[in-house]
Amino acid sequence: VTGIRYLAEVVLPCDAAGTILRGGAVDVDADGRITFVGPAREAPDLPRGTVQRLPGLLMPGLVNTHCHSPMSVLRGQGEGLPLLRWLTEVIWPREARITDDDVFWGMTLASAEMLRYGVTTSCEMYFRNEALAAAVDASGARCLLTPAIVQAPWPWLGSLEEQLDRVLDFHDTHHDPTGRIRVGLAAHSAYTVPEPYLRQVTAAAKQRGALLAIHLAETEHEGEQVSARHGGASVPQVLADLGVFEASVLAAHAVWLSDADVRTLARHGVAVAHCPGSNAKLASGIAPVADLLAAGVTVGLGTDGPASNNDLDLWEEMRLAALLARLRARDPTALGAGQVLAMATRVGAQALGMPDVGVLEAGRWADLVHISLDDPAFVPVLAEPDLVAHLVFAAPRSCVRDVWVAGRQVVAGGECLTVDLAVARARVQQAAARLAEPA
Ligand SMILES: [Zn+2]
């Protein structure tokens, strides 16, 4: 097998310069890496290579920076309940009984959903990571797993010591720094992980150069007990003082931040996974995204779990991120379409510490999305930037036609090639019904 050349009407590399190429070419080698991106007329000779013409637009796969995808087995359950009742009456009793098989099928269905929407990379924080990794391996998606430690009363979870041993062992046996399946670490949050364990997981992350994911400042009052134990310091300040931010930290949500907290995150190079859909659905609040960006914080986009979103559609997160940032600032220039698209691609990859995806550029992995431009959403285009505005504000996810991960095609004509959707749907339906049975 030699390489392949894709010729597209438009190539949108999502690079920092905001390049838009009419009549572009993307060359992919046999290993699934990009070897050339540029105008077709400047493309190098391709020895015995095949050429595939794509009517439409070619861009990098989207990056979902915060997710609990196996929760697709809990999608829509407890709809409309207030947060605490939703968690204690619906979600936690089911999670207490969730099995490896449930996680495998939940992740399989979620993986098919994401790939069909052009989301090629997700950062997962969940349990039963062997099953989660097996599902990702089979679906052909790219994933950064961040197995979490958390204080929760589920018998199968074990003590925090046992959890720490388990997640470190999982990291050390499954992490492939340049592969499709990579592993970081996670502490669920400052309010669910006691300080000695926050310190230990931080030390382990630093030692391994692993990303450390943590939920931070999602709801207004979640940090009050932590703050009270630390003389009223905010949770970001407490984490900074504990040394947690000395690791490469990805903070999910980051809604309730003071100006000083924003500066603290920026100073420590903490990246943020902004989850506007989940924050809106759970009425958590509107994150100060424009302030974070202005302070120099790396902000990616996340769907959060499908139990609180209720889908894994990153196009919707793009639109919500822009709309909510503008509403919060009462300023239509607060977050531009190009900025939002970058958050969903290049900047999201940066937030995950994955510099080899997120941009169509020689040397990076060929995680590609082919978008049909036939949809009414793409008319008119009078200047090239119109395309970006249409992608963010008008294009439905159904415009995604084909998707490749590391050069391997996983979606063709809108259908996932790697997952038997009928089987996955049936297995998730069965799992959800069993988990809903009274204990
Ligand atoms: Zn979350």
mmCIF file of C-alpha atoms in Angstrom, residues 12 23 36 44 54 65 96 110 122 124 178 181 189 198 203 213 231 236 243 263 275 299 336 388 394 398 401:
data_model
loop_
_atom_site.group_PDB
_atom_site.id
_atom_site.type_symbol
_atom_site.label_atom_id
_atom_site.label_comp_id
_atom_site.label_asym_id
_atom_site.label_seq_id
_atom_site.Cartn_x
_atom_site.Cartn_y
_atom_site.Cartn_z
ATOM 1 C CA LEU A 12 -9.989 23.738 5.820
ATOM 2 C CA GLY A 23 -9.029 23.069 -4.777
ATOM 3 C CA PHE A 36 1.089 17.084 2.349
ATOM 4 C CA PRO A 44 4.104 16.551 -5.093
ATOM 5 C CA LEU A 54 -14.290 14.586 -2.593
ATOM 6 C CA THR A 65 -12.308 17.387 25.486
ATOM 7 C CA ALA A 96 -23.558 1.423 41.457
ATOM 8 C CA ALA A 110 -21.322 6.539 21.860
ATOM 9 C CA SER A 122 -12.722 12.162 22.893
ATOM 10 C CA GLU A 124 -13.129 10.163 28.647
ATOM 11 C CA THR A 178 1.407 8.401 19.859
ATOM 12 C CA ILE A 181 -5.579 4.970 22.780
ATOM 13 C CA SER A 189 -13.096 16.837 41.792
ATOM 14 C CA LEU A 198 -5.262 14.810 45.284
ATOM 15 C CA ALA A 203 2.581 13.417 41.939
ATOM 16 C CA ALA A 213 -8.335 15.828 34.400
ATOM 17 C CA GLY A 231 -9.962 29.882 55.240
ATOM 18 C CA PRO A 236 -8.862 26.976 42.146
ATOM 19 C CA GLY A 243 0.396 21.885 44.020
ATOM 20 C CA ARG A 263 -5.627 34.594 36.428
ATOM 21 C CA CYS A 275 -19.157 22.252 28.262
ATOM 22 C CA VAL A 299 -10.035 26.314 26.110
ATOM 23 C CA GLY A 336 -16.035 34.540 16.724
ATOM 24 C CA VAL A 388 -16.603 29.012 8.628
ATOM 25 C CA ALA A 394 -25.871 26.781 10.319
ATOM 26 C CA SER A 398 -25.922 15.436 8.987
ATOM 27 C CA ARG A 401 -20.398 12.314 5.040
#
